[in-house]
Amino acid sequence: MNNCRWIYTTSAVIILLFMAISHVFAEVTVDPMGIAAAIEIDDSLTVEMTLANSGEDDVAFSIGFDLIVDEENRRGGPRRDDLGDVLETYEVGDGLWYGLGWDGDRMWGVNDGNSRFVAMDMDGEVEDITRLPFNHPMGLSWDGDAFWTTSYTTRLIYHIDVEGEIIETINPNGTPTGITFDGENLWWVRYEGGSTIRQISTEGEHLRTLDLPDNMQQSWLSVTWADEHRDGHLWVFWHHGALYRLNVEENQAEIMDEFEWNLPNNFGVEHDGENLWYSTRQGVWTVLDDGILEFHMLEFDPAEGVIPGEDSETVEMLVQSVDVEAGVYNMQISIELSEPEEERDDLEQSLIQISAVITVDGDTHDLAGAVSDAADDQAVEGATIELDRFLITRFSDGEGGYSFTDLPPGDYQVSFSAPDYLPASEEVTIDEEDVELDVALLHSEFTPSQAEFEVALEPDLSYTFDFEVENGGNGPLTYSATRRLLG
C-alpha cells in the first residue's frame, strides 16, 4: 500500500482523475502488420494484405515502397545494366535543346536558340507549349508542381508553371546553366564551368559548394538528380560526351560511375526514374542506359483506391526476384491515407508503415511461441509482439500463440506488450533452425482508495488530497494523475 499526496493552489474547481492508459486503435489497420518471405532467384510470389476501415467515413489510400539501405541486412543488390547503351532516340526538331525535365509522364525541353518550351509523350508526340518570356533558357528540372530553368542572358533562375508563366525568380549571383531539384533544394552550375557545383534553397539561400574531382572541371556542365539510385544521386554531363554519377558527402563528390564518348555538342541531361536522357544541337533526344537496373521487386494491385467506411480492401502484393542478386532485401511499405478526392488536411491518421523483408535464395527460419500470464499460466490473447530490426508486428491468438515466418538470420530484440501487463523483451538469435520463445507477462493492478476528488477553492488557497494506492499484481506499478479545471 502506498500513501500519496497532491497539493493544488488555484481559483478554479478541481477534479482529480486517475487515468488508465489503453491502446488507441486507428481507423485503418493493415493485416498482416509486416511481411517476411523467402523466394528463389527469377521467381515470384503473391502476398495478400487487407486494409480495414473501422470508421464511418471513406478513406483513400496510396501504396509505395522504398529499399532500406543497410549492408548488414541486405547483402545483395540489383544486377547492373550496360552504362551508355543507346535505348531510344526521338526527333524533336532543330535547335539548341539545352535543358530536359521529366514530370513523371512526359519529357519536357527548353530551346536555347528560340526559347521554345515543349513536352513530348512516350510515343514521340511533341506539343509546343509556348515561347518563354526570356532568352537563352538552358537547364530544366521538375519539382513535382512546376519547373525550374535558367537563362544565360538574364543570369537568373526561373520557377515556371506548365504554361511557361513565371512564378518567381532567383538571382544566384552567377551565370547559371544546368539546374536540378533534389526533392528539397536546387543544384546549379555556372556557365563558365570550373571546379564546383552549388546548392541553394528554393528561396535562393546558398547552402553549400560541391568541389568536383579534377578530371571533371570542365565548362558547359548539365546536372540531374536521381532519387532512385542507391548511391550517387547526382549525375553530371559534360557537353563533349563525358557522363559521371557522383556520391555527395558534405562538400566533396566521389565518382561512382563514368562513361565517355566523343560526341561534341550534347547538352541537357535528365533521369526519368529508369534511364538517362540527353539532347543534341541537331534536335535529337537520346535515351541512355544508366548502368543500374532499377529496383521493382514489389508491385501492388491496386496501388491506390478507396476503403469504404466500416469495410475493407484486399491488396495483392506481387514479389518478383527477376534480375536481382541473392540476399536480404529490407523494404519499407508506406500506405498513405487521405480524404477521398481531397488534400490530406485534418485526417488524424495519414501514414502506415510496415516492413517487407524478402530473402532471395537464402536461409530463413521461423520464430514462434506463446504469451501467458505469469500469475496463473493462462493464455494472454491480443498481446503485441514486435521486432527491433523490422516493422513487423504480430498479435497473440486465443491460445496466446504467435509466429513470425521466414525471418533472415541475425540477432533480434523481441518486445511483448499487452493491456494491463508490464512490457517485456527478450533477445534471440536466429541462425540455423527455428526458434521457440515463450514469455510469461507480469501485471500490475492499480486500486486507489478514491478514484476521483472534487473541490472548489477560493483564490490563493490550497488543498491536500490524501489517498492510498494498492498494487494487486505481481509486477511493479507506475501511475500518474491528471487534473481537470472547471470554471
Coordinates of N, CA and C in Angstrom, one line a residue, residues 49-205:
M49 N -2.7 -8.4 -48.6 CA -2.8 -7.6 -47.4 C -4.2 -7.0 -47.4
T50 N -4.8 -7.0 -46.2 CA -6.2 -6.5 -46.0 C -6.1 -5.1 -45.3
L51 N -6.7 -4.1 -45.9 CA -6.8 -2.8 -45.3 C -8.2 -2.6 -44.8
A52 N -8.4 -2.6 -43.5 CA -9.7 -2.5 -42.8 C -9.9 -1.1 -42.3
N53 N -11.1 -0.6 -42.6 CA -11.5 0.8 -42.2 C -12.7 0.6 -41.2
S54 N -12.4 0.9 -39.9 CA -13.4 0.7 -38.9 C -14.2 2.0 -38.6
G55 N -13.8 3.1 -39.3 CA -14.5 4.3 -39.2 C -15.7 4.4 -40.1
E56 N -16.5 5.4 -40.0 CA -17.7 5.5 -40.8 C -17.5 6.1 -42.1
D57 N -16.4 7.0 -42.2 CA -16.1 7.7 -43.5 C -15.2 6.9 -44.4
D58 N -15.3 7.1 -45.7 CA -14.4 6.5 -46.7 C -13.0 7.1 -46.5
V59 N -12.0 6.3 -46.8 CA -10.6 6.7 -46.7 C -9.9 6.3 -47.9
A60 N -9.2 7.2 -48.6 CA -8.4 6.9 -49.8 C -7.0 6.4 -49.4
F61 N -6.4 5.6 -50.2 CA -5.1 5.1 -49.8 C -4.2 5.0 -51.1
S62 N -2.9 5.1 -50.9 CA -1.9 5.0 -51.9 C -0.7 4.3 -51.4
I63 N -0.2 3.3 -52.1 CA 0.8 2.4 -51.5 C 2.1 2.5 -52.4
G64 N 3.2 2.7 -51.7 CA 4.5 2.7 -52.3 C 5.5 2.0 -51.4
F65 N 6.8 1.9 -51.9 CA 7.8 1.3 -51.0 C 9.2 1.9 -51.4
D66 N 10.1 1.8 -50.4 CA 11.5 2.2 -50.5 C 12.4 1.1 -50.0
L67 N 13.5 0.9 -50.7 CA 14.5 -0.1 -50.2 C 15.3 0.6 -49.1
I68 N 15.4 -0.1 -48.0 CA 16.2 0.4 -46.9 C 17.7 0.0 -47.1
V69 N 18.6 0.9 -47.1 CA 20.0 0.6 -47.3 C 20.6 0.3 -46.0
D70 N 20.9 -1.0 -45.8 CA 21.6 -1.5 -44.6 C 22.4 -2.7 -45.0
E71 N 23.7 -2.5 -45.1 CA 24.6 -3.5 -45.6 C 24.6 -4.8 -44.8
E72 N 24.3 -4.6 -43.5 CA 24.3 -5.8 -42.6 C 23.0 -6.7 -42.9
N73 N 21.9 -6.0 -43.3 CA 20.7 -6.8 -43.6 C 20.5 -7.0 -45.0
R74 N 21.2 -6.4 -45.9 CA 20.9 -6.6 -47.4 C 22.3 -6.8 -48.0
R75 N 22.5 -8.0 -48.3 CA 23.9 -8.4 -48.8 C 23.9 -8.5 -50.4
G76 N 22.7 -8.4 -51.0 CA 22.7 -8.4 -52.4 C 22.3 -7.1 -53.0
G77 N 22.1 -7.0 -54.3 CA 21.8 -5.8 -55.0 C 21.3 -6.1 -56.4
P78 N 20.6 -5.1 -57.0 CA 20.2 -5.3 -58.4 C 21.3 -5.5 -59.3
R79 N 21.2 -6.4 -60.3 CA 22.2 -6.6 -61.3 C 22.4 -5.3 -62.1
R80 N 23.6 -5.2 -62.7 CA 23.9 -4.0 -63.4 C 23.5 -4.1 -64.9
D81 N 23.1 -3.0 -65.5 CA 22.9 -2.9 -66.9 C 24.2 -2.4 -67.5
D82 N 24.1 -2.0 -68.8 CA 25.3 -1.5 -69.5 C 25.2 0.0 -69.6
L83 N 26.0 0.7 -68.9 CA 26.0 2.1 -68.9 C 26.4 2.7 -70.2
G84 N 25.6 3.6 -70.7 CA 25.9 4.3 -72.0 C 25.2 3.7 -73.2
D85 N 24.6 2.5 -73.1 CA 23.9 1.9 -74.2 C 22.7 2.8 -74.7
V86 N 22.7 3.1 -76.0 CA 21.6 3.9 -76.5 C 20.3 3.0 -76.6
L87 N 19.2 3.4 -75.9 CA 18.0 2.6 -75.9 C 16.9 3.2 -76.9
E88 N 16.9 4.5 -77.1 CA 15.9 5.1 -78.0 C 16.4 6.5 -78.4
T89 N 15.9 7.0 -79.5 CA 16.1 8.3 -79.9 C 14.8 8.9 -80.4
Y90 N 14.6 10.2 -80.2 CA 13.4 10.9 -80.6 C 13.8 12.2 -81.4
E91 N 13.2 12.4 -82.6 CA 13.4 13.6 -83.3 C 12.4 14.7 -82.8
V92 N 13.0 15.8 -82.3 CA 12.1 16.8 -81.7 C 12.1 18.1 -82.5
G93 N 13.1 18.3 -83.3 CA 13.2 19.5 -84.1 C 14.5 20.2 -83.8
D94 N 15.0 20.9 -84.9 CA 16.3 21.5 -84.7 C 16.3 22.6 -83.6
G95 N 17.4 22.9 -83.1 CA 17.6 23.9 -82.1 C 18.5 23.5 -81.0
L96 N 18.8 24.4 -80.2 CA 19.8 24.1 -79.1 C 19.0 23.7 -77.8
W97 N 18.7 22.4 -77.7 CA 18.0 21.9 -76.6 C 18.9 21.7 -75.4
Y98 N 19.0 22.7 -74.6 CA 20.0 22.7 -73.5 C 19.4 22.3 -72.2
G99 N 18.1 22.0 -72.1 CA 17.5 21.6 -70.8 C 16.4 20.6 -71.1
L100 N 16.4 19.5 -70.3 CA 15.4 18.5 -70.3 C 14.8 18.3 -68.9
G101 N 13.5 18.1 -68.8 CA 12.9 17.9 -67.5 C 11.8 16.8 -67.5
W102 N 11.8 15.9 -66.6 CA 10.8 14.8 -66.6 C 9.8 15.0 -65.5
D103 N 8.5 15.0 -65.9 CA 7.4 15.3 -64.9 C 6.7 14.0 -64.4
G104 N 7.2 12.8 -64.8 CA 6.6 11.6 -64.4 C 5.8 10.9 -65.5
D105 N 5.4 11.7 -66.5 CA 4.6 11.2 -67.6 C 5.3 11.6 -69.0
R106 N 5.8 12.9 -69.0 CA 6.3 13.4 -70.3 C 7.7 14.0 -70.1
M107 N 8.5 14.0 -71.2 CA 9.8 14.7 -71.1 C 9.6 16.1 -71.7
W108 N 10.0 17.1 -71.0 CA 9.9 18.5 -71.4 C 11.3 19.0 -71.8
G109 N 11.3 20.0 -72.7 CA 12.6 20.6 -73.1 C 12.5 22.1 -73.3
V110 N 13.6 22.8 -73.1 CA 13.7 24.2 -73.4 C 14.8 24.4 -74.5
N111 N 14.6 25.3 -75.4 CA 15.5 25.5 -76.5 C 16.2 26.8 -76.4
D112 N 17.5 26.8 -76.3 CA 18.3 28.0 -76.1 C 18.2 28.9 -77.3
G113 N 18.0 28.4 -78.4 CA 18.1 29.2 -79.6 C 16.8 30.1 -79.9
N114 N 15.7 29.5 -79.6 CA 14.4 30.2 -79.9 C 13.4 30.3 -78.7
S115 N 13.9 29.9 -77.5 CA 13.1 29.9 -76.3 C 11.8 29.0 -76.3
R116 N 11.8 28.0 -77.2 CA 10.7 27.0 -77.3 C 10.6 26.2 -76.0
F117 N 9.4 26.0 -75.5 CA 9.1 25.2 -74.3 C 8.1 24.1 -74.8
V118 N 8.6 22.8 -74.8 CA 7.8 21.8 -75.4 C 7.7 20.6 -74.4
A119 N 6.7 19.7 -74.7 CA 6.5 18.5 -74.0 C 6.4 17.3 -74.9
M120 N 7.0 16.2 -74.7 CA 6.9 15.1 -75.6 C 6.4 13.8 -74.8
D121 N 5.4 13.1 -75.3 CA 4.9 11.9 -74.6 C 5.8 10.8 -75.1
M122 N 5.6 9.6 -74.5 CA 6.4 8.5 -74.8 C 6.2 7.8 -76.2
D123 N 5.2 8.3 -76.9 CA 5.0 7.9 -78.3 C 5.8 8.8 -79.3
G124 N 6.5 9.8 -78.7 CA 7.3 10.7 -79.5 C 6.5 11.9 -80.0
E125 N 5.2 12.1 -79.6 CA 4.4 13.2 -80.0 C 4.8 14.5 -79.2
V126 N 5.2 15.5 -80.0 CA 5.7 16.8 -79.3 C 4.6 17.8 -79.3
E127 N 4.4 18.4 -78.2 CA 3.4 19.5 -78.0 C 4.2 20.8 -77.8
D128 N 4.0 21.8 -78.6 CA 4.6 23.1 -78.4 C 3.8 23.8 -77.3
I129 N 4.4 24.1 -76.2 CA 3.7 24.7 -75.1 C 3.6 26.2 -75.3
T130 N 4.8 26.8 -75.5 CA 4.9 28.3 -75.6 C 6.3 28.7 -75.9
R131 N 6.5 30.0 -76.1 CA 7.8 30.6 -76.1 C 8.0 31.3 -74.8
L132 N 9.1 30.9 -74.1 CA 9.3 31.5 -72.8 C 9.6 33.0 -72.9
P133 N 9.2 33.8 -71.9 CA 9.3 35.2 -71.9 C 10.7 35.7 -71.6
F134 N 11.8 34.9 -71.8 CA 13.1 35.3 -71.6 C 14.0 34.5 -72.6
N135 N 15.2 35.0 -72.9 CA 16.0 34.4 -73.9 C 17.0 33.4 -73.3
H136 N 17.5 32.5 -74.1 CA 18.5 31.5 -73.8 C 18.2 30.7 -72.5
P137 N 17.0 30.0 -72.5 CA 16.8 29.1 -71.4 C 17.7 27.9 -71.6
M138 N 18.2 27.4 -70.5 CA 19.3 26.4 -70.6 C 18.9 25.1 -69.8
G139 N 19.0 25.2 -68.4 CA 18.6 24.0 -67.7 C 17.1 23.8 -67.5
L140 N 16.7 22.6 -67.0 CA 15.3 22.4 -66.7 C 15.2 21.3 -65.7
S141 N 14.3 21.5 -64.7 CA 14.1 20.4 -63.7 C 12.7 20.6 -63.1
W142 N 12.0 19.5 -62.9 CA 10.6 19.4 -62.3 C 10.7 19.2 -60.8
D143 N 9.9 19.9 -60.1 CA 9.9 19.8 -58.6 C 8.6 19.2 -58.1
G144 N 7.8 18.6 -58.9 CA 6.5 18.0 -58.5 C 5.3 18.8 -58.8
D145 N 5.5 20.1 -59.0 CA 4.4 21.1 -59.2 C 4.7 22.0 -60.4
A146 N 6.0 22.3 -60.6 CA 6.4 23.3 -61.7 C 7.8 23.0 -62.0
F147 N 8.3 23.8 -63.0 CA 9.7 23.6 -63.4 C 10.6 24.7 -62.9
W148 N 11.9 24.4 -62.9 CA 13.0 25.3 -62.6 C 13.8 25.4 -63.9
T149 N 14.2 26.6 -64.4 CA 15.0 26.7 -65.5 C 15.9 27.9 -65.3
T150 N 16.9 28.1 -66.2 CA 17.9 29.2 -66.1 C 17.9 30.0 -67.4
S151 N 18.6 31.1 -67.3 CA 18.8 31.9 -68.5 C 20.2 32.4 -68.5
Y152 N 20.9 32.2 -69.7 CA 22.3 32.6 -69.8 C 22.3 34.2 -69.9
T153 N 21.3 34.8 -70.5 CA 21.4 36.3 -70.7 C 21.0 37.0 -69.5
T154 N 19.9 36.6 -68.8 CA 19.4 37.4 -67.6 C 20.2 37.0 -66.4
R155 N 20.9 35.8 -66.4 CA 21.7 35.3 -65.3 C 20.8 35.0 -64.1
L156 N 19.5 34.6 -64.4 CA 18.6 34.3 -63.3 C 18.1 32.8 -63.4
I157 N 17.6 32.4 -62.3 CA 16.9 31.1 -62.2 C 15.4 31.4 -62.1
Y158 N 14.6 30.7 -63.0 CA 13.2 30.9 -63.1 C 12.4 29.7 -62.6
H159 N 11.4 30.0 -61.9 CA 10.4 29.0 -61.5 C 9.2 29.2 -62.4
I160 N 8.8 28.3 -63.3 CA 7.8 28.5 -64.3 C 6.8 27.3 -64.2
D161 N 5.5 27.7 -64.5 CA 4.5 26.6 -64.5 C 4.4 25.9 -65.8
V162 N 3.5 25.0 -66.0 CA 3.5 24.2 -67.2 C 3.0 25.0 -68.4
E163 N 2.6 26.2 -68.2 CA 2.2 27.1 -69.3 C 3.3 28.0 -69.7
G164 N 4.4 27.9 -69.0 CA 5.6 28.8 -69.2 C 5.5 30.1 -68.5
E165 N 4.5 30.3 -67.7 CA 4.4 31.6 -66.9 C 5.4 31.6 -65.7
I166 N 6.0 32.7 -65.5 CA 7.0 32.9 -64.4 C 6.2 32.9 -63.1
I167 N 6.6 32.1 -62.2 CA 6.1 32.1 -60.8 C 7.0 33.0 -59.9
E168 N 8.3 32.8 -60.0 CA 9.2 33.6 -59.2 C 10.6 33.5 -59.9
T169 N 11.5 34.3 -59.4 CA 12.9 34.3 -59.9 C 13.9 34.3 -58.8
I170 N 15.0 33.8 -59.0 CA 16.1 33.7 -58.1 C 17.4 34.3 -58.7
N171 N 18.1 35.2 -58.1 CA 19.4 35.6 -58.6 C 20.5 34.8 -57.9
P172 N 21.1 33.9 -58.6 CA 22.1 33.1 -57.9 C 23.5 33.7 -57.8
N173 N 23.7 34.9 -58.2 CA 25.0 35.6 -58.2 C 26.0 34.8 -59.1
G174 N 25.6 34.6 -60.3 CA 26.5 33.9 -61.3 C 25.6 33.7 -62.5
T175 N 26.2 33.1 -63.5 CA 25.5 32.8 -64.8 C 25.2 31.3 -64.8
P176 N 23.9 31.0 -64.5 CA 23.6 29.6 -64.4 C 23.3 28.9 -65.7
T177 N 23.6 27.7 -65.8 CA 23.3 26.9 -67.0 C 22.5 25.6 -66.5
G178 N 23.2 24.6 -66.1 CA 22.5 23.4 -65.7 C 21.8 23.6 -64.3
I179 N 20.7 22.9 -64.1 CA 20.0 23.0 -62.8 C 19.2 21.7 -62.6
T180 N 19.1 21.3 -61.3 CA 18.3 20.2 -60.9 C 17.7 20.3 -59.5
F181 N 16.6 19.7 -59.3 CA 15.9 19.8 -58.0 C 16.1 18.4 -57.3
D182 N 16.5 18.4 -56.0 CA 16.8 17.1 -55.4 C 15.7 16.6 -54.4
G183 N 14.5 17.2 -54.6 CA 13.4 16.9 -53.7 C 13.2 17.9 -52.6
E184 N 14.2 18.7 -52.4 CA 14.1 19.8 -51.3 C 14.8 21.0 -51.8
N185 N 16.0 20.9 -52.4 CA 16.8 22.1 -52.8 C 17.2 22.0 -54.2
L186 N 17.9 23.1 -54.7 CA 18.3 23.1 -56.1 C 19.9 23.0 -56.2
W187 N 20.3 22.4 -57.2 CA 21.8 22.4 -57.6 C 21.9 23.1 -58.9
W188 N 22.9 23.9 -59.0 CA 23.1 24.6 -60.3 C 24.6 24.8 -60.6
V189 N 24.9 24.9 -61.9 CA 26.3 25.1 -62.3 C 26.4 26.4 -63.1
R190 N 27.6 26.9 -63.0 CA 27.9 28.2 -63.7 C 28.2 28.0 -65.2
Y191 N 27.9 29.0 -66.0 CA 28.2 28.9 -67.4 C 29.7 28.6 -67.7
E192 N 30.5 29.2 -66.8 CA 32.0 29.1 -67.0 C 32.5 27.7 -66.6
G193 N 31.6 26.9 -66.0 CA 32.0 25.6 -65.5 C 33.0 25.8 -64.3
G194 N 34.1 25.1 -64.3 CA 35.0 25.2 -63.2 C 35.0 24.0 -62.3
S195 N 35.3 24.2 -61.1 CA 35.6 23.1 -60.2 C 34.4 22.9 -59.2
T196 N 33.3 23.6 -59.3 CA 32.3 23.4 -58.3 C 30.8 23.3 -58.9
I197 N 30.0 22.8 -58.1 CA 28.5 22.9 -58.3 C 27.9 23.4 -57.0
R198 N 26.9 24.3 -57.1 CA 26.4 25.0 -56.0 C 25.0 24.4 -55.6
Q199 N 24.7 24.4 -54.3 CA 23.4 24.0 -53.9 C 22.7 25.2 -53.2
I200 N 21.5 25.5 -53.5 CA 20.8 26.6 -52.9 C 19.4 26.1 -52.5
S201 N 18.7 26.8 -51.6 CA 17.3 26.5 -51.3 C 16.4 27.1 -52.4
T202 N 15.2 26.7 -52.4 CA 14.2 27.2 -53.3 C 13.9 28.7 -53.1
E203 N 14.4 29.3 -52.0 CA 14.3 30.7 -51.7 C 15.5 31.4 -52.2
G204 N 16.6 30.7 -52.6 CA 17.8 31.3 -53.1 C 18.9 31.4 -52.1
E205 N 18.7 30.8 -50.9 CA 19.8 30.8 -49.9 C 20.9 29.8 -50.3

